[in-house]
Tab-separated table of C-alpha atoms and ligand atoms in Angstrom:
chain	number	residue	atom	x	y	z
A	543	MET	CA	-52.781	-17.404	-95.076
A	544	LYS	CA	-50.768	-14.759	-93.280
A	545	PRO	CA	-47.785	-15.970	-91.239
A	546	GLU	CA	-49.543	-15.293	-87.908
A	547	VAL	CA	-52.506	-17.364	-89.071
A	548	TYR	CA	-50.147	-20.222	-89.930
A	549	ARG	CA	-48.625	-19.872	-86.481
A	550	ALA	CA	-51.989	-19.894	-84.737
A	551	PHE	CA	-53.058	-22.900	-86.803
A	552	GLY	CA	-49.796	-24.707	-85.970
A	553	THR	CA	-50.258	-24.040	-82.253
A	554	ALA	CA	-53.792	-25.390	-82.368
A	555	VAL	CA	-52.617	-28.583	-84.096
A	556	VAL	CA	-49.854	-29.105	-81.525
A	557	ALA	CA	-52.309	-28.548	-78.666
A	558	ALA	CA	-54.786	-31.020	-80.159
A	559	VAL	CA	-52.086	-33.676	-80.611
A	560	LEU	CA	-50.926	-33.183	-77.017
A	561	LEU	CA	-54.500	-33.555	-75.816
A	562	VAL	CA	-55.006	-36.837	-77.687
A	563	VAL	CA	-51.640	-38.179	-76.515
A	564	SER	CA	-52.337	-37.347	-72.873
A	565	ALA	CA	-55.842	-38.811	-73.114
A	566	CYS	CA	-54.159	-42.101	-74.114
A	567	GLY	CA	-52.049	-41.881	-70.977
A	568	ASP	CA	-48.887	-41.302	-72.981
A	569	GLY	CA	-48.338	-37.750	-71.819
A	570	ALA	CA	-45.554	-36.620	-69.585
A	571	PHE	CA	-45.656	-37.884	-66.007
A	572	VAL	CA	-47.487	-35.344	-63.857
A	573	PRO	CA	-45.600	-33.864	-60.884
A	574	ASN	CA	-47.142	-33.529	-57.419
A	575	ASP	CA	-48.299	-30.086	-56.256
A	576	VAL	CA	-45.306	-29.770	-53.938
A	577	VAL	CA	-41.939	-30.341	-55.611
A	578	PRO	CA	-38.349	-29.260	-54.927
A	579	SER	CA	-36.539	-26.524	-56.838
A	580	PRO	CA	-33.730	-27.700	-59.161
A	581	GLU	CA	-31.246	-26.365	-56.564
A	582	GLN	CA	-32.892	-28.447	-53.856
A	583	VAL	CA	-32.687	-31.565	-56.033
A	584	ALA	CA	-28.985	-30.899	-56.703
A	585	TYR	CA	-28.427	-30.358	-52.983
A	586	GLN	CA	-30.130	-33.631	-52.053
A	587	GLU	CA	-28.051	-35.463	-54.653
A	588	MET	CA	-24.859	-34.354	-52.880
A	589	GLU	CA	-25.887	-36.770	-50.073
A	590	PHE	CA	-22.809	-36.195	-47.907
A	591	ILE	CA	-21.366	-32.824	-46.882
A	592	GLY	CA	-19.062	-31.550	-44.150
A	593	PHE	CA	-19.204	-29.027	-41.328
A	594	ILE	CA	-16.156	-27.179	-40.044
A	595	HIS	CA	-16.361	-25.698	-36.557
A	596	PHE	CA	-13.296	-23.562	-36.018
A	597	THR	CA	-12.776	-20.347	-34.058
A	598	VAL	CA	-11.488	-19.046	-30.708
A	599	ASN	CA	-13.153	-22.033	-29.008
A	600	THR	CA	-10.575	-24.271	-30.674
A	601	PHE	CA	-7.962	-22.491	-28.549
A	602	THR	CA	-9.928	-21.990	-25.319
A	603	ASP	CA	-11.185	-25.574	-25.252
A	604	LYS	CA	-14.810	-24.431	-25.116
A	605	GLU	CA	-17.969	-25.172	-27.069
A	606	TRP	CA	-19.505	-21.725	-26.673
A	607	GLY	CA	-17.220	-18.710	-26.333
A	608	TYR	CA	-18.460	-15.910	-24.077
A	609	GLY	CA	-17.529	-13.170	-26.523
A	610	ASP	CA	-14.702	-11.618	-24.490
A	611	GLU	CA	-11.896	-13.675	-26.045
A	612	SER	CA	-8.839	-11.750	-27.146
A	613	PRO	CA	-8.442	-12.032	-30.930
A	614	ASP	CA	-4.853	-13.109	-30.233
A	615	ILE	CA	-6.166	-16.361	-28.791
A	616	PHE	CA	-6.940	-17.381	-32.354
A	617	ASN	CA	-3.546	-18.658	-33.430
A	618	PRO	CA	-3.420	-21.741	-35.655
A	619	THR	CA	0.215	-22.762	-35.997
A	620	ALA	CA	-0.100	-24.492	-39.367
A	621	LEU	CA	-3.457	-23.623	-40.894
A	622	ASP	CA	-4.017	-25.696	-44.021
A	623	THR	CA	-7.449	-25.270	-45.569
A	624	ASP	CA	-6.238	-27.328	-48.543
A	625	GLN	CA	-5.919	-30.287	-46.207
A	626	TRP	CA	-9.509	-29.861	-44.991
A	627	VAL	CA	-10.880	-29.763	-48.483
A	628	ALA	CA	-8.637	-32.470	-49.917
A	629	VAL	CA	-9.659	-34.910	-47.183
A	630	ALA	CA	-13.324	-33.938	-47.481
A	631	ALA	CA	-13.293	-34.433	-51.258
A	632	GLU	CA	-11.431	-37.716	-50.947
A	633	VAL	CA	-14.074	-39.165	-48.629
A	634	GLY	CA	-16.964	-37.959	-50.787
A	635	MET	CA	-18.120	-34.712	-49.188
A	636	ARG	CA	-19.474	-32.439	-51.885
A	637	GLU	CA	-19.871	-29.262	-49.849
A	638	LEU	CA	-18.227	-27.802	-46.744
A	639	ILE	CA	-19.872	-25.351	-44.370
A	640	LEU	CA	-17.539	-23.168	-42.296
A	641	THR	CA	-18.448	-21.371	-39.056
A	642	THR	CA	-17.486	-17.919	-40.303
A	643	LYS	CA	-18.692	-16.574	-36.938
A	644	HIS	CA	-19.899	-18.670	-34.008
A	645	HIS	CA	-21.860	-17.463	-30.960
A	646	ASP	CA	-18.715	-15.759	-29.537
A	647	GLY	CA	-18.868	-13.265	-32.400
A	648	PHE	CA	-15.266	-13.626	-33.631
A	649	ALA	CA	-15.219	-13.171	-37.422
A	650	LEU	CA	-12.898	-15.503	-39.332
A	651	TRP	CA	-12.654	-12.944	-42.105
A	652	PRO	CA	-11.504	-9.302	-41.852
A	653	SER	CA	-14.982	-7.816	-41.520
A	654	ALA	CA	-15.121	-4.042	-41.972
A	655	TYR	CA	-17.852	-3.810	-39.334
A	656	THR	CA	-16.075	-5.095	-36.230
A	657	GLU	CA	-12.773	-5.109	-34.438
A	658	HIS	CA	-13.518	-8.591	-33.270
A	659	SER	CA	-12.014	-10.534	-36.154
A	660	VAL	CA	-8.873	-12.105	-37.572
A	661	ALA	CA	-7.773	-8.614	-38.576
A	662	SER	CA	-7.205	-7.811	-34.878
A	663	SER	CA	-5.270	-10.980	-34.228
A	664	ALA	CA	-1.512	-11.376	-34.086
A	665	TRP	CA	-2.056	-14.427	-36.278
A	666	GLU	CA	-0.494	-13.641	-39.677
A	667	GLY	CA	0.077	-10.093	-38.454
A	668	GLY	CA	-3.638	-9.359	-38.814
A	669	GLU	CA	-3.483	-10.130	-42.540
A	670	GLY	CA	-5.106	-13.541	-42.337
A	671	ASP	CA	-8.495	-14.481	-43.763
A	672	VAL	CA	-9.676	-17.993	-42.930
A	673	VAL	CA	-12.840	-17.606	-44.998
A	674	GLY	CA	-10.837	-16.512	-48.048
A	675	ALA	CA	-8.332	-19.355	-47.714
A	676	PHE	CA	-11.131	-21.875	-47.214
A	677	VAL	CA	-13.035	-20.689	-50.285
A	678	GLU	CA	-9.911	-20.756	-52.429
A	679	SER	CA	-9.185	-24.335	-51.381
A	680	ALA	CA	-12.794	-25.386	-51.975
A	681	ARG	CA	-12.739	-24.011	-55.538
A	682	LYS	CA	-9.545	-25.941	-56.264
A	683	HIS	CA	-11.159	-29.224	-55.296
A	684	ASP	CA	-14.577	-28.444	-56.739
A	685	VAL	CA	-16.246	-28.649	-53.342
A	686	ALA	CA	-19.248	-26.373	-52.820
A	687	VAL	CA	-19.054	-23.604	-50.205
A	688	GLY	CA	-21.478	-23.034	-47.345
A	689	PHE	CA	-21.356	-20.410	-44.590
A	690	TYR	CA	-22.571	-20.595	-41.008
A	691	LEU	CA	-23.030	-17.135	-39.503
A	692	SER	CA	-24.370	-17.308	-35.969
A	693	PRO	CA	-27.336	-14.986	-35.423
A	694	TRP	CA	-26.582	-14.955	-31.692
A	695	ASP	CA	-23.490	-12.817	-31.046
A	696	ARG	CA	-22.142	-12.654	-27.494
A	697	ASN	CA	-19.519	-10.080	-28.390
A	698	HIS	CA	-21.545	-7.360	-30.043
A	699	ALA	CA	-22.535	-4.420	-27.827
A	700	GLY	CA	-25.732	-3.869	-29.762
A	701	TYR	CA	-27.004	-7.421	-29.530
A	702	GLY	CA	-30.696	-7.264	-28.719
A	703	SER	CA	-31.274	-3.933	-30.476
A	704	ALA	CA	-31.886	-2.929	-34.097
A	705	ASP	CA	-28.200	-1.936	-34.420
A	706	TYR	CA	-27.163	-5.531	-34.269
A	707	ILE	CA	-29.567	-6.587	-37.031
A	708	GLU	CA	-28.031	-3.967	-39.267
A	709	TYR	CA	-24.587	-5.294	-38.345
A	710	TYR	CA	-25.690	-8.868	-39.018
A	711	HIS	CA	-26.993	-7.866	-42.430
A	712	ASN	CA	-23.734	-6.079	-43.184
A	713	GLN	CA	-21.792	-9.207	-42.347
A	714	LEU	CA	-24.050	-11.299	-44.570
A	715	ARG	CA	-23.495	-8.782	-47.329
A	716	GLU	CA	-19.717	-9.116	-46.979
A	717	LEU	CA	-19.809	-12.899	-46.994
A	718	LEU	CA	-22.198	-13.120	-49.913
A	719	THR	CA	-20.462	-10.590	-52.148
A	720	GLN	CA	-16.754	-11.116	-51.499
A	721	TYR	CA	-16.297	-14.853	-51.832
A	722	GLY	CA	-18.094	-15.989	-54.997
A	723	ASP	CA	-20.878	-18.568	-55.159
A	724	VAL	CA	-22.212	-19.790	-51.849
A	725	THR	CA	-24.407	-22.881	-52.030
A	726	GLU	CA	-25.856	-22.783	-48.523
A	727	VAL	CA	-26.250	-20.343	-45.651
A	728	TRP	CA	-26.781	-21.948	-42.228
A	729	PHE	CA	-28.915	-20.141	-39.664
A	730	ASP	CA	-28.508	-21.639	-36.225
A	731	GLY	CA	-31.380	-21.557	-33.750
A	732	ALA	CA	-29.317	-21.310	-30.545
A	733	ASN	CA	-29.796	-18.292	-28.254
A	734	GLY	CA	-28.351	-18.796	-24.795
A	735	GLY	CA	-28.801	-15.370	-23.220
A	736	ASP	CA	-25.726	-14.275	-21.297
A	737	GLY	CA	-22.586	-12.874	-22.865
A	738	TYR	CA	-19.931	-10.188	-22.955
A	739	TYR	CA	-21.929	-7.806	-25.190
A	740	GLY	CA	-19.272	-5.129	-25.501
A	741	GLY	CA	-18.471	-5.266	-21.798
A	742	ALA	CA	-21.998	-5.233	-20.404
A	743	ARG	CA	-21.604	-8.872	-19.295
A	744	GLU	CA	-25.253	-9.537	-18.855
A	745	GLU	CA	-28.149	-11.690	-19.872
A	746	ARG	CA	-29.981	-10.598	-23.010
A	747	ARG	CA	-33.188	-12.151	-24.235
A	748	ILE	CA	-34.620	-11.563	-27.664
A	749	ASP	CA	-37.990	-12.380	-29.156
A	750	ARG	CA	-37.213	-15.377	-31.347
A	751	GLU	CA	-40.271	-14.753	-33.481
A	752	THR	CA	-39.508	-11.191	-34.493
A	753	TYR	CA	-35.971	-10.119	-33.573
A	754	TYR	CA	-33.999	-11.479	-36.501
A	755	ASP	CA	-36.567	-10.256	-39.035
A	756	TRP	CA	-36.140	-13.486	-40.951
A	757	GLU	CA	-38.237	-12.404	-43.893
A	758	ASN	CA	-35.898	-9.539	-44.705
A	759	THR	CA	-32.759	-11.321	-43.576
A	760	TRP	CA	-33.469	-14.258	-45.862
A	761	GLY	CA	-34.645	-11.869	-48.550
A	762	LEU	CA	-31.245	-10.185	-48.447
A	763	VAL	CA	-29.509	-13.547	-48.803
A	764	LYS	CA	-31.589	-14.413	-51.880
A	765	GLU	CA	-31.083	-10.965	-53.339
A	766	LEU	CA	-27.305	-11.332	-53.094
A	767	GLN	CA	-27.145	-15.013	-54.086
A	768	PRO	CA	-30.398	-16.110	-55.769
A	769	ALA	CA	-29.331	-19.750	-56.114
A	770	THR	CA	-28.178	-20.225	-52.540
A	771	LEU	CA	-30.172	-22.455	-50.198
A	772	ILE	CA	-31.117	-21.304	-46.723
A	773	PHE	CA	-31.004	-23.675	-43.770
A	774	SER	CA	-32.855	-23.201	-40.488
A	775	ASP	CA	-35.399	-25.033	-38.351
A	776	ALA	CA	-38.014	-23.565	-40.645
A	777	GLY	CA	-36.152	-23.747	-43.954
A	778	PRO	CA	-37.148	-22.122	-46.243
A	779	ASP	CA	-34.978	-24.465	-48.348
A	780	ILE	CA	-33.301	-26.904	-45.965
A	781	ARG	CA	-34.582	-27.963	-42.558
A	782	TRP	CA	-33.027	-29.300	-39.386
A	783	ILE	CA	-33.879	-32.913	-38.618
A	784	GLY	CA	-34.610	-32.112	-34.978
A	785	ASN	CA	-31.599	-33.675	-33.213
A	786	GLU	CA	-27.815	-33.482	-33.301
A	787	ASN	CA	-27.195	-37.227	-33.623
A	788	GLY	CA	-27.745	-37.108	-37.364
A	789	TYR	CA	-30.777	-39.405	-37.202
A	790	ALA	CA	-33.853	-38.867	-39.359
A	791	GLY	CA	-37.153	-40.516	-38.554
A	792	GLU	CA	-37.808	-43.863	-40.187
A	793	THR	CA	-40.633	-42.026	-41.863
A	794	ASN	CA	-39.195	-38.890	-43.375
A	795	TRP	CA	-41.118	-36.589	-45.669
A	796	SER	CA	-39.304	-33.776	-47.456
A	797	THR	CA	-42.458	-31.732	-47.075
A	798	ILE	CA	-43.498	-29.687	-44.026
A	799	ASN	CA	-45.681	-26.703	-43.286
A	800	ALA	CA	-42.926	-24.169	-42.703
A	801	LYS	CA	-45.260	-21.328	-41.874
A	802	GLY	CA	-45.489	-20.804	-38.164
A	803	ILE	CA	-42.273	-22.666	-37.298
A	804	VAL	CA	-40.166	-20.521	-34.974
A	805	VAL	CA	-36.420	-20.738	-35.568
A	806	GLY	CA	-34.904	-22.019	-32.334
A	807	GLY	CA	-38.280	-23.092	-31.000
A	808	ALA	CA	-39.390	-25.766	-33.451
A	809	ASP	CA	-41.134	-29.031	-32.615
A	810	SER	CA	-38.274	-31.455	-33.148
A	811	ASP	CA	-40.566	-34.476	-33.600
A	812	TYR	CA	-42.327	-32.688	-36.451
A	813	LEU	CA	-39.009	-31.855	-38.098
A	814	ASN	CA	-37.790	-35.424	-37.618
A	815	THR	CA	-40.486	-37.018	-39.780
A	816	GLY	CA	-41.744	-34.172	-41.938
A	817	ASP	CA	-45.383	-33.929	-42.893
A	818	PRO	CA	-47.109	-35.782	-45.754
A	819	ALA	CA	-49.581	-32.891	-45.954
A	820	GLY	CA	-46.852	-30.229	-45.919
A	821	ALA	CA	-47.198	-27.387	-48.403
A	822	ASP	CA	-43.449	-26.666	-48.536
A	823	TRP	CA	-40.592	-28.765	-49.851
A	824	VAL	CA	-37.781	-28.312	-47.313
A	825	VAL	CA	-34.850	-30.734	-47.730
A	826	PRO	CA	-34.148	-32.607	-44.477
A	827	LEU	CA	-30.579	-32.221	-43.211
A	828	CYS	CA	-29.024	-34.494	-40.579
A	829	ASN	CA	-26.126	-32.859	-38.753
A	830	THR	CA	-23.783	-34.443	-36.248
A	831	SER	CA	-20.130	-34.283	-35.235
A	832	ILE	CA	-17.444	-36.918	-35.658
A	833	ARG	CA	-16.557	-36.186	-32.001
A	834	PRO	CA	-18.678	-35.458	-28.933
A	835	GLY	CA	-18.070	-31.703	-29.357
A	836	TRP	CA	-18.519	-29.436	-32.346
A	837	PHE	CA	-15.137	-27.808	-31.694
A	838	TYR	CA	-11.795	-29.539	-31.304
A	839	HIS	CA	-10.745	-30.658	-27.828
A	840	ALA	CA	-7.549	-32.692	-27.386
A	841	SER	CA	-9.358	-34.547	-24.598
A	842	GLN	CA	-11.681	-36.014	-27.255
A	843	ASP	CA	-8.959	-37.399	-29.530
A	844	ASP	CA	-9.909	-40.893	-28.424
A	845	GLN	CA	-13.631	-40.287	-28.784
A	846	VAL	CA	-13.778	-40.019	-32.557
A	847	LYS	CA	-16.829	-41.938	-33.781
A	848	SER	CA	-16.169	-45.592	-34.511
A	849	LEU	CA	-16.872	-47.135	-37.892
A	850	ASP	CA	-20.068	-48.676	-36.517
A	851	ALA	CA	-21.235	-45.327	-35.164
A	852	LEU	CA	-20.516	-43.604	-38.477
A	853	LEU	CA	-22.334	-46.320	-40.401
A	854	GLU	CA	-25.314	-46.010	-38.076
A	855	VAL	CA	-25.410	-42.283	-38.781
A	856	TYR	CA	-25.187	-42.960	-42.508
A	857	TYR	CA	-28.034	-45.478	-42.544
A	858	LYS	CA	-30.220	-43.191	-40.432
A	859	SER	CA	-29.486	-40.098	-42.513
A	860	VAL	CA	-28.636	-40.771	-46.157
A	861	GLY	CA	-30.532	-44.051	-45.804
A	862	ARG	CA	-33.626	-42.153	-44.640
A	863	ASN	CA	-33.965	-39.413	-47.213
A	864	CYS	CA	-31.576	-36.942	-45.539
A	865	VAL	CA	-28.438	-35.134	-46.551
A	866	LEU	CA	-25.700	-35.950	-44.011
A	867	LEU	CA	-23.732	-32.985	-42.637
A	868	LEU	CA	-20.796	-34.412	-40.662
A	869	ASN	CA	-18.666	-32.053	-38.601
A	870	ILE	CA	-14.865	-32.395	-38.559
A	871	PRO	CA	-13.278	-29.797	-36.259
A	872	PRO	CA	-9.757	-28.610	-37.140
A	873	ASP	CA	-7.319	-28.692	-34.220
A	874	GLN	CA	-5.031	-25.966	-32.849
A	875	ARG	CA	-2.652	-26.442	-35.751
A	876	GLY	CA	-5.551	-25.630	-38.072
A	877	VAL	CA	-5.787	-29.072	-39.680
A	878	PHE	CA	-7.991	-32.141	-39.310
A	879	HIS	CA	-6.591	-34.457	-36.660
A	880	GLU	CA	-5.055	-37.770	-37.752
A	881	ASN	CA	-7.675	-39.795	-35.850
A	882	ASP	CA	-10.528	-38.032	-37.619
A	883	ILE	CA	-8.914	-38.567	-41.007
A	884	GLU	CA	-8.408	-42.243	-40.345
A	885	ALA	CA	-12.029	-42.634	-39.220
A	886	LEU	CA	-13.256	-40.850	-42.349
A	887	ARG	CA	-11.148	-42.992	-44.657
A	888	THR	CA	-12.286	-46.227	-43.038
A	889	PHE	CA	-15.884	-45.057	-43.281
A	890	ARG	CA	-15.486	-44.240	-46.993
A	891	ARG	CA	-13.728	-47.520	-47.787
A	892	THR	CA	-16.495	-49.455	-46.062
A	893	LEU	CA	-19.280	-47.626	-47.906
A	894	ASP	CA	-17.492	-48.188	-51.209
A	895	ALA	CA	-17.106	-51.878	-50.461
A	896	ILE	CA	-20.814	-52.261	-49.607
A	897	PHE	CA	-22.206	-50.213	-52.468
A	898	ASP	CA	-19.673	-51.041	-55.192
A	899	GLU	CA	-21.954	-53.169	-57.358
A	900	ASN	CA	-25.701	-53.063	-57.863
A	901	LEU	CA	-26.609	-56.735	-58.124
A	902	ALA	CA	-29.952	-55.843	-59.701
A	903	ALA	CA	-28.219	-54.323	-62.751
A	904	GLY	CA	-28.826	-56.462	-65.807
A	905	GLY	CA	-32.060	-57.843	-64.330
A	906	MET	CA	-35.275	-58.144	-66.358
A	907	VAL	CA	-37.957	-55.872	-64.994
A	908	GLU	CA	-41.711	-56.370	-65.065
A	909	THR	CA	-44.270	-54.011	-63.586
A	910	ASP	CA	-47.965	-54.365	-62.799
A	911	SER	CA	-48.716	-51.084	-64.552
A	912	GLN	CA	-46.915	-48.181	-66.107
A	913	TRP	CA	-47.524	-44.633	-67.126
A	914	GLY	CA	-48.028	-44.548	-70.883
A	915	ARG	CA	-46.466	-47.004	-73.295
A	916	GLY	CA	-42.938	-47.801	-74.357
A	917	GLY	CA	-39.769	-47.332	-72.437
A	918	ARG	CA	-40.085	-43.750	-71.259
A	919	TYR	CA	-41.616	-44.745	-67.906
A	920	GLY	CA	-40.958	-48.462	-68.192
A	921	GLY	CA	-39.630	-50.804	-65.530
A	922	GLY	CA	-36.184	-51.095	-67.124
A	923	ASN	CA	-35.493	-47.562	-65.906
A	924	VAL	CA	-35.062	-48.729	-62.305
A	925	VAL	CA	-31.902	-50.707	-63.044
A	926	ASP	CA	-30.115	-48.392	-65.485
A	927	ASN	CA	-28.024	-46.571	-62.876
A	928	ASN	CA	-29.477	-43.248	-64.012
A	929	LEU	CA	-31.423	-41.078	-61.586
A	930	GLU	CA	-33.074	-39.148	-64.407
A	931	THR	CA	-34.934	-42.168	-65.754
A	932	PHE	CA	-37.713	-43.821	-63.783
A	933	TRP	CA	-40.625	-46.209	-63.785
A	934	ALA	CA	-43.997	-44.669	-63.073
A	935	ALA	CA	-47.263	-46.497	-62.404
A	936	ALA	CA	-50.341	-45.866	-64.547
A	937	PRO	CA	-52.433	-42.702	-64.198
A	938	GLY	CA	-54.983	-42.986	-61.400
A	939	THR	CA	-53.048	-45.600	-59.392
A	940	GLN	CA	-51.803	-45.183	-55.819
A	941	SER	CA	-49.880	-48.441	-55.592
A	942	GLY	CA	-47.844	-50.648	-57.884
A	943	SER	CA	-45.123	-53.244	-58.107
A	944	VAL	CA	-41.807	-53.749	-59.821
A	945	THR	CA	-40.346	-57.230	-60.192
A	946	VAL	CA	-36.690	-57.686	-61.053
A	947	ARG	CA	-35.677	-61.109	-62.361
A	948	LEU	CA	-32.037	-61.403	-61.485
A	949	PRO	CA	-29.489	-62.705	-63.988
A	950	ALA	CA	-28.576	-65.505	-61.521
A	951	GLN	CA	-29.168	-66.675	-57.954
A	952	THR	CA	-28.022	-63.634	-56.016
A	953	THR	CA	-27.130	-63.085	-52.365
A	954	PHE	CA	-27.726	-59.640	-50.881
A	955	ASP	CA	-28.415	-57.873	-47.589
A	956	HIS	CA	-29.241	-54.298	-48.661
A	957	VAL	CA	-32.005	-52.786	-50.766
A	958	VAL	CA	-31.714	-49.192	-51.955
A	959	LEU	CA	-34.825	-47.491	-53.335
A	960	GLN	CA	-35.053	-44.046	-54.889
A	961	GLU	CA	-37.978	-41.910	-55.981
A	962	PRO	CA	-37.603	-39.293	-58.739
A	963	ILE	CA	-38.099	-36.427	-56.281
A	964	ALA	CA	-38.308	-33.770	-58.975
A	965	TYR	CA	-41.906	-35.038	-59.271
A	966	GLY	CA	-42.552	-34.914	-55.538
A	967	GLN	CA	-42.476	-37.483	-52.758
A	968	ARG	CA	-45.195	-40.124	-53.044
A	969	VAL	CA	-44.638	-43.448	-51.330
A	970	SER	CA	-45.882	-43.893	-47.749
A	971	SER	CA	-45.801	-47.692	-47.460
A	972	PHE	CA	-43.891	-50.457	-49.246
A	973	ARG	CA	-42.482	-53.928	-48.816
A	974	VAL	CA	-39.747	-55.849	-50.569
A	975	GLU	CA	-40.088	-59.542	-51.333
A	976	ALA	CA	-37.517	-62.045	-52.579
A	977	ARG	CA	-38.134	-65.353	-54.343
A	978	ASP	CA	-36.057	-68.198	-52.986
A	979	GLY	CA	-36.558	-71.960	-53.381
A	980	GLN	CA	-39.750	-71.823	-51.263
A	981	GLY	CA	-41.436	-68.970	-53.124
A	982	TRP	CA	-41.919	-65.292	-52.359
A	983	ARG	CA	-41.241	-63.949	-48.888
A	984	VAL	CA	-41.059	-60.504	-47.366
A	985	VAL	CA	-37.486	-59.426	-46.583
A	986	THR	CA	-38.118	-55.892	-45.415
A	987	ARG	CA	-40.741	-53.174	-45.316
A	988	GLY	CA	-40.895	-49.459	-44.816
A	989	THR	CA	-42.905	-46.292	-45.011
A	990	THR	CA	-41.388	-43.378	-46.914
A	991	ILE	CA	-38.677	-43.598	-49.579
A	992	GLY	CA	-37.977	-40.105	-50.909
A	993	TYR	CA	-34.675	-39.406	-52.604
A	994	LYS	CA	-33.078	-42.498	-51.085
A	995	ARG	CA	-34.060	-45.260	-48.692
A	996	ILE	CA	-31.529	-47.879	-47.640
A	997	LEU	CA	-32.683	-51.030	-45.854
A	998	GLN	CA	-30.468	-53.676	-44.297
A	999	PHE	CA	-31.453	-57.243	-43.384
A	1000	ASP	CA	-29.956	-60.709	-42.986
A	1001	GLU	CA	-28.499	-62.110	-46.189
A	1002	VAL	CA	-31.043	-63.464	-48.650
A	1003	THR	CA	-30.377	-65.574	-51.744
A	1004	ALA	CA	-32.975	-65.209	-54.467
A	1005	ASP	CA	-33.505	-65.257	-58.207
A	1006	ALA	CA	-36.056	-62.442	-58.214
A	1007	VAL	CA	-37.029	-59.463	-56.095
A	1008	ARG	CA	-40.172	-57.383	-56.096
A	1009	VAL	CA	-40.849	-53.983	-54.630
A	1010	ILE	CA	-44.501	-53.611	-53.743
A	1011	ILE	CA	-45.630	-50.055	-53.228
A	1012	GLU	CA	-48.656	-50.432	-50.990
A	1013	GLU	CA	-49.608	-46.792	-50.681
A	1014	ALA	CA	-48.715	-43.568	-52.418
A	1015	ASN	CA	-50.315	-40.133	-52.649
A	1016	ASN	CA	-50.283	-40.288	-56.473
A	1017	PRO	CA	-49.110	-42.829	-59.049
A	1018	PRO	CA	-45.855	-44.110	-57.544
A	1019	ALA	CA	-42.527	-43.879	-59.336
A	1020	LEU	CA	-39.039	-45.271	-58.734
A	1021	SER	CA	-35.853	-44.061	-60.355
A	1022	GLU	CA	-33.601	-46.852	-59.044
A	1023	VAL	CA	-33.794	-50.191	-57.267
A	1024	GLY	CA	-30.456	-51.413	-55.931
A	1025	LEU	CA	-29.412	-54.694	-54.307
A	1026	PHE	CA	-26.099	-54.868	-52.504
A	1027	ASP	CA	-24.173	-57.360	-50.451
A	1028	ALA	CA	-21.866	-56.199	-47.665
A	1029	PRO	CA	-18.535	-58.032	-47.728
B	50	LIG	C1	-25.859	-25.459	-32.267
B	50	LIG	C2	-24.743	-24.582	-31.718
B	50	LIG	O1	-25.093	-24.057	-30.462
B	50	LIG	C3	-23.545	-25.485	-31.628
B	50	LIG	O2	-22.447	-24.846	-31.060
B	50	LIG	C4	-23.207	-25.962	-33.044
B	50	LIG	O3	-22.813	-24.861	-33.848
B	50	LIG	C5	-24.421	-26.663	-33.650
B	50	LIG	C6	-24.219	-27.089	-35.080
B	50	LIG	O4	-25.547	-25.849	-33.578
B	50	LIG	O5	-27.091	-24.851	-32.205
B	51	LIG	CA1	-33.097	-44.908	-63.495
């Protein structure tokens, strides 16, 4: 036989073997139709990231600058981007997003397209570049970089016309070519209307549906940084959760129908829960600030979120299939304030104390069904502390159960469930039962799981736990089951 005949024959044999194997149910687990990209999975796995709101507002004590601020107003006395990143990394933030330009239009980098930037400021003799310093610090600490570039610009004379869109694209081009890899670009939906606009001082309205030409604007972003993820109300990669408290819905699907969502005019209830029938995977992002404002105000030094408030945010964001984006605003020195740092450290210490040891590890796992035979999709995969490995129920099922026999009588008050989201999001209803002296009883129940679902309840002491998936859109799968006890 000629070599190509051998090859064709070989291919046919391999195909036949695969067919037989999959007919026995031993084939690879089949993903849902709607799944995340590898970048979206990596983003979701970061869990906790930080926001940095810093600009002229820090010095004028405002939340929204009008656009007529003198660049000299921007004058941090001891800017230390290393401090921002070191603190963020220490408390577990894996990415930081900086407001490179907020609604006031002041650019924190020396943009070639405007006079309204750090280059016009007396700060550092006009030689300063906050974006550059921030990126350099982030690389040192291995923290990913994200940029916020406000579409609304109350300084620019051309705002409202095509000139401004060209300007906006030029600024994106600078940010996405001069500072290395950018993991996320944040497109805000706010458009207030009035502003300085090059001296016109008037109200300007734009058509939210067409003005920013999102298709081309986002296309430019992807052209310059193909792996970056775009955030907006409508995604395409990351979506707003619909409020600024950092709370996701108790039911939270990573899927939505993004088509037709208007940036700045979205239905926040829809964004809050996602859509089980959604055709697009758009990672839900919960953003909130550690203080009442997004920017630093000395008057809010005593209003830094308490530990309880931060924990509530955590349970309602990370605990409900969201990534948590927590804002820490640098002060007029250009550093995180002591009170914010203390709050962050206490928050981290508390999370570490709660989630230090998975009490289900070492348990014996039984399942009511599994995909294929052997260990590849077996129950043991839910207690191996490895997100890549998972249990999957048998082909054709839409429910299933996993029972973990604990090594000893165990007391716990948290359950953490995780789906292998690379295969899609499946579970829409589940309950958790524990076996105590009296038998099995329900300790908690829920709807969606997604990447991570954390449930809290009164302490339970049991020798076995079972997770009963009551409803799923395809054979259910779990990558991890965790039991934890808060000290
Ligand atoms: C909003 C903005 O108007 C706020 O100033 C802040 O940047 C927040 C994250 O988004 O839409
Ligand atoms: Ca696993």
